[in-house]
Tab-separated table of N, CA and C in Angstrom:
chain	number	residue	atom	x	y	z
A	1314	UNK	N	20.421	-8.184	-12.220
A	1314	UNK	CA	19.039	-8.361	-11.817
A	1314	UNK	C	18.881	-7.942	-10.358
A	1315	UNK	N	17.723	-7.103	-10.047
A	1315	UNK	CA	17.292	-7.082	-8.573
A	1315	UNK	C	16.600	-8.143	-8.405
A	1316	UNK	N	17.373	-7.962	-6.524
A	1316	UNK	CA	17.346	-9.554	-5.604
A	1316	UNK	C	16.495	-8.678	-4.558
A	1317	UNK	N	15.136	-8.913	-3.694
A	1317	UNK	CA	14.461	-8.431	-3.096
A	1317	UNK	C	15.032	-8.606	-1.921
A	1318	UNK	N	14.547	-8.084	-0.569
A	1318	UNK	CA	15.783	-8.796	0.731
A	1318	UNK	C	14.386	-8.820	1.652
A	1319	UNK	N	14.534	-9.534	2.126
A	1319	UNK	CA	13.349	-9.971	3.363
A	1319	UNK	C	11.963	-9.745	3.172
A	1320	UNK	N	10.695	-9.335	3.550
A	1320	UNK	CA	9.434	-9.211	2.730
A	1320	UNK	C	8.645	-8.733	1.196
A	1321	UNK	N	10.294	-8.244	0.902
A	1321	UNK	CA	10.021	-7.099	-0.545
A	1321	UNK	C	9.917	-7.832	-1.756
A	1322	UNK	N	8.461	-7.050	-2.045
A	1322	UNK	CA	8.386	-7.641	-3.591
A	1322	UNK	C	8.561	-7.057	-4.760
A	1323	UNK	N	9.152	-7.386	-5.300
A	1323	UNK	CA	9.306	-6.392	-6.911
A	1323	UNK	C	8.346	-6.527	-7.995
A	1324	UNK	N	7.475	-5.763	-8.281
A	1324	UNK	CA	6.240	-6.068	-9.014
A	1324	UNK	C	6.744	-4.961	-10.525
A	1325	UNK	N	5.827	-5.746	-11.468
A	1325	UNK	CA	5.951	-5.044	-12.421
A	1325	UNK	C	4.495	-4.220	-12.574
A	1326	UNK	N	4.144	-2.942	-12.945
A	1326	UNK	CA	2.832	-2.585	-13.036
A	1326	UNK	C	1.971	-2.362	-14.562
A	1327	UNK	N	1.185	-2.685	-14.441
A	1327	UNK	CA	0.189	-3.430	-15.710
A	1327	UNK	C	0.115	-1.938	-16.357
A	1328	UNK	N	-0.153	-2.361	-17.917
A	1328	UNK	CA	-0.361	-0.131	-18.492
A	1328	UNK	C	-1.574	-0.473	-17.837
A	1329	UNK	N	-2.287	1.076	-17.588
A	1329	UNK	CA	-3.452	0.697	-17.308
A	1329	UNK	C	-4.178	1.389	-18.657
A	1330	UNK	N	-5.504	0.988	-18.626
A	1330	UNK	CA	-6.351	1.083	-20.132
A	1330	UNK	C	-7.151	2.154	-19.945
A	1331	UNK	N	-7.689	2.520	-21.131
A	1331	UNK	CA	-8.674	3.298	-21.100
A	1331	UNK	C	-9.978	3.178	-21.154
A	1332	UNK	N	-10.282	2.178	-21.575
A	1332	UNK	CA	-11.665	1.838	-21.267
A	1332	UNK	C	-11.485	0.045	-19.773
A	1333	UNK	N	-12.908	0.895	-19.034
A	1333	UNK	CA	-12.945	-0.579	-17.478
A	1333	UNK	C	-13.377	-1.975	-18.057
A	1334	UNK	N	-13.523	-2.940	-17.544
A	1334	UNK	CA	-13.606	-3.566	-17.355
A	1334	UNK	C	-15.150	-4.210	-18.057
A	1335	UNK	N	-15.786	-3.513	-17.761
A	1335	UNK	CA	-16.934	-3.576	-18.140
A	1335	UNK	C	-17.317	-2.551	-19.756
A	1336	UNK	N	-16.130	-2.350	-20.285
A	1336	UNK	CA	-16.238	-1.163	-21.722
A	1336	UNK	C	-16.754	-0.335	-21.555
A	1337	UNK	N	-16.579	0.785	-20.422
A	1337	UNK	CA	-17.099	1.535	-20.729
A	1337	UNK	C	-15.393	2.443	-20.828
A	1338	UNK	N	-15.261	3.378	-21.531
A	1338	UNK	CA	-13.927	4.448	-21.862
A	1338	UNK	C	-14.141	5.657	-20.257
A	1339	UNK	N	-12.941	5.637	-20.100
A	1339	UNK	CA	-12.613	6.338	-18.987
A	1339	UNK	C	-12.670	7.632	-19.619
A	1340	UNK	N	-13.514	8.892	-19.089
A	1340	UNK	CA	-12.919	10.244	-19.158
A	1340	UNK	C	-11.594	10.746	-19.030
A	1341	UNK	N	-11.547	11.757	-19.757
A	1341	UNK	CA	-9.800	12.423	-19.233
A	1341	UNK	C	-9.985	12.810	-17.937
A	1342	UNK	N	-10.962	13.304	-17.261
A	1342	UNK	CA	-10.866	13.960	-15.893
A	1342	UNK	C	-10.977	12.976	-14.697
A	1343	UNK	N	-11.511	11.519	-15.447
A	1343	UNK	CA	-11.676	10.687	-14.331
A	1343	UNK	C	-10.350	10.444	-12.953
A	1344	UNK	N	-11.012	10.356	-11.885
A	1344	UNK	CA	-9.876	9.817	-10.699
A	1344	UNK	C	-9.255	8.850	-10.690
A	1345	UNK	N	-8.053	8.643	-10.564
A	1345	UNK	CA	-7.417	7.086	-10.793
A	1345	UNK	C	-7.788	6.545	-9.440
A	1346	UNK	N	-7.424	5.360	-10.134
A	1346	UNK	CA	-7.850	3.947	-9.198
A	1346	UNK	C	-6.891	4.391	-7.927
A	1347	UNK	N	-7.257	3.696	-6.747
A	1347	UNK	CA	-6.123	3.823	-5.786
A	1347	UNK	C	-5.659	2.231	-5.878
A	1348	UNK	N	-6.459	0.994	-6.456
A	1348	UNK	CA	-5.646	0.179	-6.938
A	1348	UNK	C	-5.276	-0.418	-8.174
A	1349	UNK	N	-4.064	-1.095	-8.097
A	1349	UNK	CA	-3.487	-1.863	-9.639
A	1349	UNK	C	-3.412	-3.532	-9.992
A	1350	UNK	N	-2.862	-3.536	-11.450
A	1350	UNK	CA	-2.680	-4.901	-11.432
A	1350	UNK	C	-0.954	-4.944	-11.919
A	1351	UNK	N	-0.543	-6.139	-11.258
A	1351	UNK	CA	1.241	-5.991	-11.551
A	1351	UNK	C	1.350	-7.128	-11.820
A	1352	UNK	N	2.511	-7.441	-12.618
A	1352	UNK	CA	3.069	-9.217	-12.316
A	1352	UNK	C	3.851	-9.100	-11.392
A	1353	UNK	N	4.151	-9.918	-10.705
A	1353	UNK	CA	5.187	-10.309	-9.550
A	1353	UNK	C	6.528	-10.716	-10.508
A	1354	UNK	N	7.793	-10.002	-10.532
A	1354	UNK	CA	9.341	-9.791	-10.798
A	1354	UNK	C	9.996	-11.164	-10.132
A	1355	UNK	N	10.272	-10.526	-8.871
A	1355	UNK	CA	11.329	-10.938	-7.814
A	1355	UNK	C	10.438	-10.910	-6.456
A	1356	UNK	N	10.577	-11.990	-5.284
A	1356	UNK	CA	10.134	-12.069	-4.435
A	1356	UNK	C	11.361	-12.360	-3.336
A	1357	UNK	N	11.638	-11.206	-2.450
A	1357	UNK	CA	12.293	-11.706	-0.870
A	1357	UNK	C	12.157	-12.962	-0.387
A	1358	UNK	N	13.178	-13.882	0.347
A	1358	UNK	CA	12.919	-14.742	1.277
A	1358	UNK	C	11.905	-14.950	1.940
A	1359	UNK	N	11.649	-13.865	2.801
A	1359	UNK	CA	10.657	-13.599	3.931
A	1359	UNK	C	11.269	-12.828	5.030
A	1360	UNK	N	10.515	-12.176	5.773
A	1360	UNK	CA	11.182	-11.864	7.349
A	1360	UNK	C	11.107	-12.851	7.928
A	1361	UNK	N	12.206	-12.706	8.787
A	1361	UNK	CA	12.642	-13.521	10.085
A	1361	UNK	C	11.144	-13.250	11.121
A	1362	UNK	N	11.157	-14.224	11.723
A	1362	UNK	CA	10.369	-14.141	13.402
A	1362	UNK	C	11.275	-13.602	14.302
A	1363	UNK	N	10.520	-13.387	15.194
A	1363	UNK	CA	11.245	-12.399	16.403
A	1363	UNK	C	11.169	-14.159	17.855
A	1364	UNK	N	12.603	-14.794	18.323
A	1364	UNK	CA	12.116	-15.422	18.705
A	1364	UNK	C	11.496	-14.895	20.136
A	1365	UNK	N	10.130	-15.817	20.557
A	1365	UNK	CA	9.874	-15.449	21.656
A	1365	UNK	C	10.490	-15.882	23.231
A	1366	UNK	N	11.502	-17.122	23.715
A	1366	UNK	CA	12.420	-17.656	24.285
A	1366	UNK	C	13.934	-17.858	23.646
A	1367	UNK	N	14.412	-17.709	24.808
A	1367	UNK	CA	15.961	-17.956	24.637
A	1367	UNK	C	16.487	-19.170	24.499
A	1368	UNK	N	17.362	-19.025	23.038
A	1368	UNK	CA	17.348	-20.252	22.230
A	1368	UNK	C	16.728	-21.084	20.874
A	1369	UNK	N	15.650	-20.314	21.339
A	1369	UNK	CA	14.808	-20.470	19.811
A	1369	UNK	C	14.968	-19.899	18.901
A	1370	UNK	N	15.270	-20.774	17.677
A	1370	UNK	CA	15.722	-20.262	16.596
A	1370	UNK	C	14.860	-19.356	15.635
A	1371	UNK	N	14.877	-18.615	15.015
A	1371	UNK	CA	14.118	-17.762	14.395
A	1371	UNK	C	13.831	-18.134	13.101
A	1372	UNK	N	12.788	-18.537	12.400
A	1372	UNK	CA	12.198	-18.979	11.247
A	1372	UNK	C	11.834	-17.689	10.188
A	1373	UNK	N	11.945	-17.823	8.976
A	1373	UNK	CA	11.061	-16.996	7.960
A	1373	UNK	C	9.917	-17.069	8.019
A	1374	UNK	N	9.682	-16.328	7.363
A	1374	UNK	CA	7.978	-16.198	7.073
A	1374	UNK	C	7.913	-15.722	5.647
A	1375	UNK	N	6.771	-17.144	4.994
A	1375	UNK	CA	6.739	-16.595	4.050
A	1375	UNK	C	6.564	-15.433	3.325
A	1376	UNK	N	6.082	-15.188	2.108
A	1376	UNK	CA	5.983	-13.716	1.771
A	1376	UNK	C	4.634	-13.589	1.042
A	1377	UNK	N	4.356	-14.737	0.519
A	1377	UNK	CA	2.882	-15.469	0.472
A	1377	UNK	C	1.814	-15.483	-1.533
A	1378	UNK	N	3.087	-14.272	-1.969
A	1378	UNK	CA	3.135	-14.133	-3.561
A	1378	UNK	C	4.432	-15.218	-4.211
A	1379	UNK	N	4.619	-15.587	-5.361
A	1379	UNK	CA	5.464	-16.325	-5.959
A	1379	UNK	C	5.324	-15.185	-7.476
A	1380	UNK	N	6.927	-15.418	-7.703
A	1380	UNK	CA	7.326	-14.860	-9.156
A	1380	UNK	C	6.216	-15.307	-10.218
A	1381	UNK	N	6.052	-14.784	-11.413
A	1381	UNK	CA	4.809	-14.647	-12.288
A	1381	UNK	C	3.473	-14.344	-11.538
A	1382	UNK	N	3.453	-14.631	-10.554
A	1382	UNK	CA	2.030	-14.045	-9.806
A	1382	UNK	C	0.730	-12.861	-10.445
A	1383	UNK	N	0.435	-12.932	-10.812
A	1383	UNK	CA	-0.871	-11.375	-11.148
A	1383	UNK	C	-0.994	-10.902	-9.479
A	1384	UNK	N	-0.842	-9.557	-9.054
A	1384	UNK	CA	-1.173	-8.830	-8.144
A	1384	UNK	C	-2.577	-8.012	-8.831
A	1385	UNK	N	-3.203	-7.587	-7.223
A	1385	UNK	CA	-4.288	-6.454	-7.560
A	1385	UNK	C	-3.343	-5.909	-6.006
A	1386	UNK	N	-2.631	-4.519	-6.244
A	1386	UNK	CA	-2.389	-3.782	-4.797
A	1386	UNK	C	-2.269	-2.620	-4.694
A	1387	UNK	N	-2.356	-1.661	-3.384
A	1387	UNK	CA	-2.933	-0.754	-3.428
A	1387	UNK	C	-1.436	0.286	-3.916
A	1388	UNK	N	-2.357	1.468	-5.197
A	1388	UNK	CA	-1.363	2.255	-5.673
A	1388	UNK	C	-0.362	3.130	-4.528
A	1389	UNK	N	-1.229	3.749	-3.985
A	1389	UNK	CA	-1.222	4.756	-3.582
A	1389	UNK	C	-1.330	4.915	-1.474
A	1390	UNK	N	-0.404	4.916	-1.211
A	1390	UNK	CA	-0.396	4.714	0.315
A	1390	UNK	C	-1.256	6.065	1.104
A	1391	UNK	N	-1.928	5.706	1.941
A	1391	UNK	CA	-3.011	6.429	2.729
A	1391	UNK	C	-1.757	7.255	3.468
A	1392	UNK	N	-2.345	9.177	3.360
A	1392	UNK	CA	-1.610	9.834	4.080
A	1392	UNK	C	-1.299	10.088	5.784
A	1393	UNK	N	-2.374	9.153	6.075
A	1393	UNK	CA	-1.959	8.862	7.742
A	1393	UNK	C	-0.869	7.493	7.614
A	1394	UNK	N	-0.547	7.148	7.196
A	1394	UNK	CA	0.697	6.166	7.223
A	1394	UNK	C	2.064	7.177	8.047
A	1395	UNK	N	2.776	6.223	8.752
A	1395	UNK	CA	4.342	7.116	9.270
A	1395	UNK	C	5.007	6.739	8.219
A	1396	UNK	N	6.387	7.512	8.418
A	1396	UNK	CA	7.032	7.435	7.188
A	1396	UNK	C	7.962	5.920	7.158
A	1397	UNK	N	7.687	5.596	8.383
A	1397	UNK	CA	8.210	3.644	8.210
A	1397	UNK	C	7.531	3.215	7.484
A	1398	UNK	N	6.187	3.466	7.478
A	1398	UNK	CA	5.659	2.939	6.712
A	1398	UNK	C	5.244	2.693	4.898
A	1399	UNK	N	5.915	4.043	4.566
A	1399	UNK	CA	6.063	4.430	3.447
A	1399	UNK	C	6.692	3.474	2.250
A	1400	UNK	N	6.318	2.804	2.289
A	1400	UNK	CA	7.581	1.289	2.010
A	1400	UNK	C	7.280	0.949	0.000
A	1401	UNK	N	6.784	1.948	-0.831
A	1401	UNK	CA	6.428	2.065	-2.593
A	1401	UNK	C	7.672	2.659	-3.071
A	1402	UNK	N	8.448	1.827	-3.556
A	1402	UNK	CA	9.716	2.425	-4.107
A	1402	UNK	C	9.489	1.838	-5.589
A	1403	UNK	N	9.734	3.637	-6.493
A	1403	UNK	CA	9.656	3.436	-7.917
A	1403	UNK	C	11.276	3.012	-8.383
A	1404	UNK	N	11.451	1.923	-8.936
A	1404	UNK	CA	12.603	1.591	-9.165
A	1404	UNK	C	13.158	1.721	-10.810
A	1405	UNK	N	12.024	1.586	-11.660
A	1405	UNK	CA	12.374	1.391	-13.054
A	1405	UNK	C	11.090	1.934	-13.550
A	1406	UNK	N	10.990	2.003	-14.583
A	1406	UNK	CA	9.542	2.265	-15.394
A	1406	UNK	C	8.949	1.327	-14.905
A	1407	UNK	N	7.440	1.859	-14.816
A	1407	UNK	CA	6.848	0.827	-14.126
A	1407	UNK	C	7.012	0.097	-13.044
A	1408	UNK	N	8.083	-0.498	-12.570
A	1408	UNK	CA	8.634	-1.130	-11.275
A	1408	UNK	C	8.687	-0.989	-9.672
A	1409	UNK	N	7.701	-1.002	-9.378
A	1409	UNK	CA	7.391	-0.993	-7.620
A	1409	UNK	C	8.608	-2.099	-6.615
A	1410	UNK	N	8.871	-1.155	-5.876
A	1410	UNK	CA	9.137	-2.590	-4.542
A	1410	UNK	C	8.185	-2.233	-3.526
A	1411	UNK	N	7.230	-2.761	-2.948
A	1411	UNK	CA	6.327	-3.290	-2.126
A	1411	UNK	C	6.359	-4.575	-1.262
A	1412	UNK	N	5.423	-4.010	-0.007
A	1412	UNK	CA	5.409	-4.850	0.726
A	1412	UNK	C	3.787	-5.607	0.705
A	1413	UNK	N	4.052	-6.968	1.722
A	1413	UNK	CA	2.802	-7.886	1.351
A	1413	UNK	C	1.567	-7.082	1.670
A	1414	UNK	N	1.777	-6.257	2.822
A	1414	UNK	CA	0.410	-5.673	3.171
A	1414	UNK	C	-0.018	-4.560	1.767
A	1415	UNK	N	0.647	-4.795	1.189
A	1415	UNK	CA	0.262	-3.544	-0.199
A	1415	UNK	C	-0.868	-4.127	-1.032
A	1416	UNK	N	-0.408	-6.015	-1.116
A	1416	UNK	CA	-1.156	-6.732	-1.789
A	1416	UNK	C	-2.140	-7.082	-1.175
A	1417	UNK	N	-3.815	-6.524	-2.318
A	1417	UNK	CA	-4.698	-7.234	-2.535
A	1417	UNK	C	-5.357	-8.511	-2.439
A	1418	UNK	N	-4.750	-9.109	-3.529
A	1418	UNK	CA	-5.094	-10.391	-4.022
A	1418	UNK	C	-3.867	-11.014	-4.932
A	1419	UNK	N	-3.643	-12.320	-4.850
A	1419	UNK	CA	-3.011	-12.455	-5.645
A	1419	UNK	C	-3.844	-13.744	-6.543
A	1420	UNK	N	-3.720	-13.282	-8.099
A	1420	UNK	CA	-4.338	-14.443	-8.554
A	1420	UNK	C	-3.133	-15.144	-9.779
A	1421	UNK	N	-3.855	-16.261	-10.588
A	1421	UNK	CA	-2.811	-16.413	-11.537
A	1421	UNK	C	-3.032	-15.971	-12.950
A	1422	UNK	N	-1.656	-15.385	-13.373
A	1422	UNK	CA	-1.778	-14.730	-14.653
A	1422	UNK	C	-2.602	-15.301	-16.087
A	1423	UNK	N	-2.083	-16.858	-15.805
A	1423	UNK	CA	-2.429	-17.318	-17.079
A	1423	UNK	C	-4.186	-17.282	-17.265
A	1424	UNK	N	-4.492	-17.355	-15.894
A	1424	UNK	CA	-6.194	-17.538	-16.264
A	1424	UNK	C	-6.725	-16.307	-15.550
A	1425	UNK	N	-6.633	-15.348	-15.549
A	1425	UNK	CA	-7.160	-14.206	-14.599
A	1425	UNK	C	-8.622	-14.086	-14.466
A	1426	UNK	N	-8.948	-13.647	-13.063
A	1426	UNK	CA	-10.079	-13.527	-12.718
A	1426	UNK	C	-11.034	-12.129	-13.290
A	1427	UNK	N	-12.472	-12.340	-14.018
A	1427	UNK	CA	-12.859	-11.140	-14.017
A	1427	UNK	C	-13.538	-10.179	-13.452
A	1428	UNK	N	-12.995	-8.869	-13.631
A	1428	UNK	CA	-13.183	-7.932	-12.850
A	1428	UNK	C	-14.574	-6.946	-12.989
A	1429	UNK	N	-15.617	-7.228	-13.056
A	1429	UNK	CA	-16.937	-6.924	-13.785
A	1429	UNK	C	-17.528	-6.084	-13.071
């Protein structure tokens, strides 16, 4: 099993459908979404803090999603990003590792919110 390491989340990504939300059927030519819906896999610890005095110990930070989670986050990273920033790794079918700023929203699976 993948183990995430410090902010990284391992999301699984939803098929996406052919007809929205509201029924109407997507064209073949239509533009994809620039966002998705995923379950949350595996979730990192957190990053460390940077301490600000000498001596102070350095704390995590959460990561602010939990495993089973429903994500809404963004597919597709904006081409002014640096390449640090580049942080969408396809790992498996379907399988993203992402970071928190990727995520949207997070809601819960069992009762999901609608998207109208």
């Amino acid at each position: 099993m993948l183990r995430p390491m410090n902010d990284n989340i391992l999301i699984k990504v939803d098929e996406e459908s052919e007809v929205t939300a509201g029924g109407i059927i997507k064209p073949d030519d239509a533009t994809e979404s620039i966002q998705g819906t995923a379950v949350v896999v595996a979730v990192g610890p957190g990053k460390w803090t940077e301490p600000k005095k000498k001596g102070v110990q350095p704390k995590r930070i959460p990561v602010g999603v939990e495993v089973g989670d429903g994500v809404v986050f963004i597919k597709y990273l904006a081409k002014t990003r640096t390449n640090e920033q580049l942080r969408q790794w396809h790992l498996q079918e379907r399988q993203l590792l992402i970071k928190p700023g990727d995520v949207l929203l997070a809601y819960d699976r069992d009762n999901p919110p609608r998207f109208d």
